[in-house]
CSV table of C-alpha atoms in Angstrom, one decimal:
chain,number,residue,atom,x,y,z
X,207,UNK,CA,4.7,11.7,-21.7
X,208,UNK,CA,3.7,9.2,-24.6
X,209,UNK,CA,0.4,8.8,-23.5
X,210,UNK,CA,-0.1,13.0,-24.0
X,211,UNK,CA,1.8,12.9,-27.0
X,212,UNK,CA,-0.3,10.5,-28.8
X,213,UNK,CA,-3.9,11.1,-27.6
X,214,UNK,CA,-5.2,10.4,-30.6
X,215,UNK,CA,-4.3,6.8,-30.1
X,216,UNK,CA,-7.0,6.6,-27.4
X,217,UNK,CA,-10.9,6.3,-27.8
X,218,UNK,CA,-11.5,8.6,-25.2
X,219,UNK,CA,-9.8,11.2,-22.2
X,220,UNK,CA,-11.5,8.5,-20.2
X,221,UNK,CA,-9.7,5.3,-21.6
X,222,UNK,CA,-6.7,7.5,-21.2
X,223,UNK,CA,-7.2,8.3,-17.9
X,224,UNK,CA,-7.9,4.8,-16.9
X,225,UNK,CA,-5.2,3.7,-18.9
X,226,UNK,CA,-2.5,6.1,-16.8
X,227,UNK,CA,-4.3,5.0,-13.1
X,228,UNK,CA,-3.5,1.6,-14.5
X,229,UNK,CA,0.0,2.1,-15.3
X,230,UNK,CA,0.3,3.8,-11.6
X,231,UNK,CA,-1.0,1.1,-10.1
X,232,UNK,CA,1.3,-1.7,-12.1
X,233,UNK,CA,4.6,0.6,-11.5
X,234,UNK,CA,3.7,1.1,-7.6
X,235,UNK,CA,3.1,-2.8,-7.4
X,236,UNK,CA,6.3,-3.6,-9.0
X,237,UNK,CA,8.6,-1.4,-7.2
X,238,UNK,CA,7.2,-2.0,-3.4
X,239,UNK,CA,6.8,-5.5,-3.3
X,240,UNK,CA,10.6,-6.4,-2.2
X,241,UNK,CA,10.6,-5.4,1.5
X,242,UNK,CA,7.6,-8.1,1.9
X,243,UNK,CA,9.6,-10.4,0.0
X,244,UNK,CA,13.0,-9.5,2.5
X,245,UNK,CA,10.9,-9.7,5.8
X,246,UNK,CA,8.5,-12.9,4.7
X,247,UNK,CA,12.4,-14.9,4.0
X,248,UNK,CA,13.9,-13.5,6.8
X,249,UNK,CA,11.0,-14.6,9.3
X,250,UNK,CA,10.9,-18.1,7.2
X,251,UNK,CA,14.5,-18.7,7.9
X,252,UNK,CA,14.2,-17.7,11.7
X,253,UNK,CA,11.2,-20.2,11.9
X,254,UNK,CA,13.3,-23.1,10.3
X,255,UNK,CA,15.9,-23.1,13.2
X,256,UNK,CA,13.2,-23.2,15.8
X,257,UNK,CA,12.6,-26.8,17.8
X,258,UNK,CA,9.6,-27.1,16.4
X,259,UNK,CA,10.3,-27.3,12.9
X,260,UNK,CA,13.4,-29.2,13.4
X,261,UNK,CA,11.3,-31.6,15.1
X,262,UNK,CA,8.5,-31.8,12.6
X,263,UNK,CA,11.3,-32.7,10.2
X,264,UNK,CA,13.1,-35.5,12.4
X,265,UNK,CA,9.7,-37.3,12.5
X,266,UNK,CA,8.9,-37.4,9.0
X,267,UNK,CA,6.5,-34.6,7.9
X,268,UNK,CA,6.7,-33.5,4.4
X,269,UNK,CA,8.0,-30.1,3.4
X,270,UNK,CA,4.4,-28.7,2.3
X,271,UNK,CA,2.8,-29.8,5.3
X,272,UNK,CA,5.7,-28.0,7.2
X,273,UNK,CA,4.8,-25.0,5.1
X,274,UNK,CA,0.9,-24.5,5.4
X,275,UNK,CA,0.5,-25.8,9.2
X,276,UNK,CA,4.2,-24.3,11.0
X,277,UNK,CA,5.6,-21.8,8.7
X,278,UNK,CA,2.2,-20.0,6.8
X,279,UNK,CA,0.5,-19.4,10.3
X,280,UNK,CA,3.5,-17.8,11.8
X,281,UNK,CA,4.2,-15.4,8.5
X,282,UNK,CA,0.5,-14.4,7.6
X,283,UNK,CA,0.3,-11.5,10.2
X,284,UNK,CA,3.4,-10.0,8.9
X,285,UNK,CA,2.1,-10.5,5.3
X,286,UNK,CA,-1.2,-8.6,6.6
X,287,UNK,CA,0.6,-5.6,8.7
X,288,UNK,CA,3.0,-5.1,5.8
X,289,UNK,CA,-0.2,-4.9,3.0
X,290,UNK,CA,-2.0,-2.7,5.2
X,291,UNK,CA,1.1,-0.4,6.1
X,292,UNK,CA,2.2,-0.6,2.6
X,293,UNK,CA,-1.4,1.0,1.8
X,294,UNK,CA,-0.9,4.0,3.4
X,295,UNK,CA,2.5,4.9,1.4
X,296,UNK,CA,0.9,4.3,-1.2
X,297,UNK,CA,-1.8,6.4,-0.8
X,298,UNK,CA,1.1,8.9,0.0
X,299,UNK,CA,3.0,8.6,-2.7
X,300,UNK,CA,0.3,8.4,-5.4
X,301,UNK,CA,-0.8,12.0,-4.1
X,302,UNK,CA,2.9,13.3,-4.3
X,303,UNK,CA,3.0,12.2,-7.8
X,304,UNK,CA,-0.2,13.3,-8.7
X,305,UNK,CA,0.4,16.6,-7.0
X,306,UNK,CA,3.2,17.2,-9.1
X,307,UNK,CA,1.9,16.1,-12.4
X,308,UNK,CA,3.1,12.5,-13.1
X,309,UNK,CA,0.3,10.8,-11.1
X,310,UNK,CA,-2.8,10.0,-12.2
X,311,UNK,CA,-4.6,12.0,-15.0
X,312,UNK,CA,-5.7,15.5,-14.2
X,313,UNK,CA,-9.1,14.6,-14.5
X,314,UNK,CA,-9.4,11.7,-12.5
X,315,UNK,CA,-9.8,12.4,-8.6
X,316,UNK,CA,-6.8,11.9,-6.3
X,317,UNK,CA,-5.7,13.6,-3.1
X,318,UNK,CA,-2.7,15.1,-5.4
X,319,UNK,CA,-5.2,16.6,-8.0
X,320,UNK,CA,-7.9,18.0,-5.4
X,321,UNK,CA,-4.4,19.3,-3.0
X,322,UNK,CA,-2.9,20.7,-6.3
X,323,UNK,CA,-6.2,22.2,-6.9
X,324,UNK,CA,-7.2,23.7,-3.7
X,325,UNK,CA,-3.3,25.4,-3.9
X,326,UNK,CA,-4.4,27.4,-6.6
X,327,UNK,CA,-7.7,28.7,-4.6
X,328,UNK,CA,-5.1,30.1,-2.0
X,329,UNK,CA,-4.2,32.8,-4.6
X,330,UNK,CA,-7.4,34.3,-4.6
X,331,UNK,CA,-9.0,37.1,-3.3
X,332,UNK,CA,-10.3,36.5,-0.3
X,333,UNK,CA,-8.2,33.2,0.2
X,334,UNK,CA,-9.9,29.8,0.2
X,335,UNK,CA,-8.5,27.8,2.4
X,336,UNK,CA,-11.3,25.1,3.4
X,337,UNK,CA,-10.8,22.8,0.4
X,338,UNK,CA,-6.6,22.6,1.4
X,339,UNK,CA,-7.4,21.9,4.4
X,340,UNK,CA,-10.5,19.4,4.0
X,341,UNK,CA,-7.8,17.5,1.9
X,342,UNK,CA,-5.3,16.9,4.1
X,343,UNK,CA,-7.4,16.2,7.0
X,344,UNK,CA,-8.9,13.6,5.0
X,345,UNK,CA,-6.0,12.1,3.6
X,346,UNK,CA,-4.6,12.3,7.3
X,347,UNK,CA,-7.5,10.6,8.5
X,348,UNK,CA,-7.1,7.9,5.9
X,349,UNK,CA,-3.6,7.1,6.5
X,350,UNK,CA,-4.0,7.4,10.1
X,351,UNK,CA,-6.9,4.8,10.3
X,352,UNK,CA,-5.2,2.6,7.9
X,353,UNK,CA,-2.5,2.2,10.1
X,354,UNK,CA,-4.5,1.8,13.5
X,355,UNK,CA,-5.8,-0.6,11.7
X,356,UNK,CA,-2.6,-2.5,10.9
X,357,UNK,CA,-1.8,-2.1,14.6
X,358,UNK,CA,-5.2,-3.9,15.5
X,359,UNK,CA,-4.5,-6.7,13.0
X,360,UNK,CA,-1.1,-7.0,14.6
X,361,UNK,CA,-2.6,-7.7,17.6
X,362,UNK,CA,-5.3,-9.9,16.7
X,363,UNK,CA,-3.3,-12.3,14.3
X,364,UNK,CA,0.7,-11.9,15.8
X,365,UNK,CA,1.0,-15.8,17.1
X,366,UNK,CA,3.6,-14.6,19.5
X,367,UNK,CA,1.9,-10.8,20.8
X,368,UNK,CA,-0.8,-10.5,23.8
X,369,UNK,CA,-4.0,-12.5,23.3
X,370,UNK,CA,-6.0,-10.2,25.5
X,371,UNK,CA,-7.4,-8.1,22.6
C-alpha cells in the first residue's frame, strides 16, 4: 500500500516493481523458515541418544567434529527435501497473492498475474480459455516436478532409506 501511495519516491515502475518482488521474497523467507528449524532440532536431538554418538563422546571427540562427521550427514537430506518441498508452496502461495493483488507488481510476470489475467479473457465473447488453462498446467507441472524431485533427492541422500536407486 505505501509503495503505491508514494510512487513518486521511486526512479522507475521497474525499481518499484523489483522493489515489491523483493519485499515478497524477504516476508516468504522469514515466515517459512521455522518448520526446518523444528524438524532439523528434532532429528538432532533423536541423533544425540543414538549409540553412536554416545560413543563418539565417551571416547573423546570434540563437539564440532561430532557435528560435521555424525550429526550434519544424517540432517542434510532433510535440510534438502524440506528446501525443495518448501519451493513448491512457495511457488503456490506467491501466485495466490499475486492473484489477488498483494503479490508481486502487476507488471512483473507471475503465475498469479498471467491466472488473474487469463480470468478476465473468460468474459469474452467467444471465451478464451487456452491461456487459463496453459497456466495451470504449467504451474502444475512445476510443482509437480519440484516435488518428484524432492522424492528423488530423498532417495538418493536419506542415510537410512533404500540404496538401490
Amino acid at each position: 500500500v505505501y509503495m503505491d501511495e508514494h510512487a513518486s519516491d521511486y526512479a522507475s515502475s521497474l525499481e518499484r516493481s523489483d522493489l515489491k518482488l523483493l519485499l515478497l521474497c524477504v516476508i516468504l523467507a522469514l515466515t517459512s523458515w521455522t518448520g526446518l528449524c523444528r524438524l532439523i532440532r528434532a532429528e538432532t536431538l533423536k541423533l544425540s541418544e543414538l549409540e553412536f554418538i554416545q560413543a563418539a563422546k565417551v571416547f573423546g571427540i570434540s563437539n564440532i567434529k561430532i557435528l560435521f562427521n555424525h550429526l550434519m550427514p544424517n540432517v542434510m537430506h532433510l535440510v534438502l527435501i524440506s528446501i525443495v518441498l518448501d519451493f513448491s508452496g512457495l511457488v503456490l502461495i506467491e501466485a495466490v497473492l499475486s492473484y489477488i493483488g498483494v503479490g508481486v507488481d502487476a507488471t512483473t510476470m507471475s503465475w498469479g498475474n498471467m491466472i488473474n489475467a487469463a480470468r478476465l479473457e473468460l468474459s469474452t465473447d467467444p471465451v478464451v480459455w487456452w491461456p487459463l488453462a496453459s497456466s495451470f498446467i504449467f504451474m502444475f507441472i512445476l510443482v509437480l516436478s519440484a516435488n518428484l524431485f524432492a522424492d528423488r533427492v530423498r532417495q538418493v541422500f536419506d542415510p537410512k532409506g533404500d540404496t538401490d536407486v
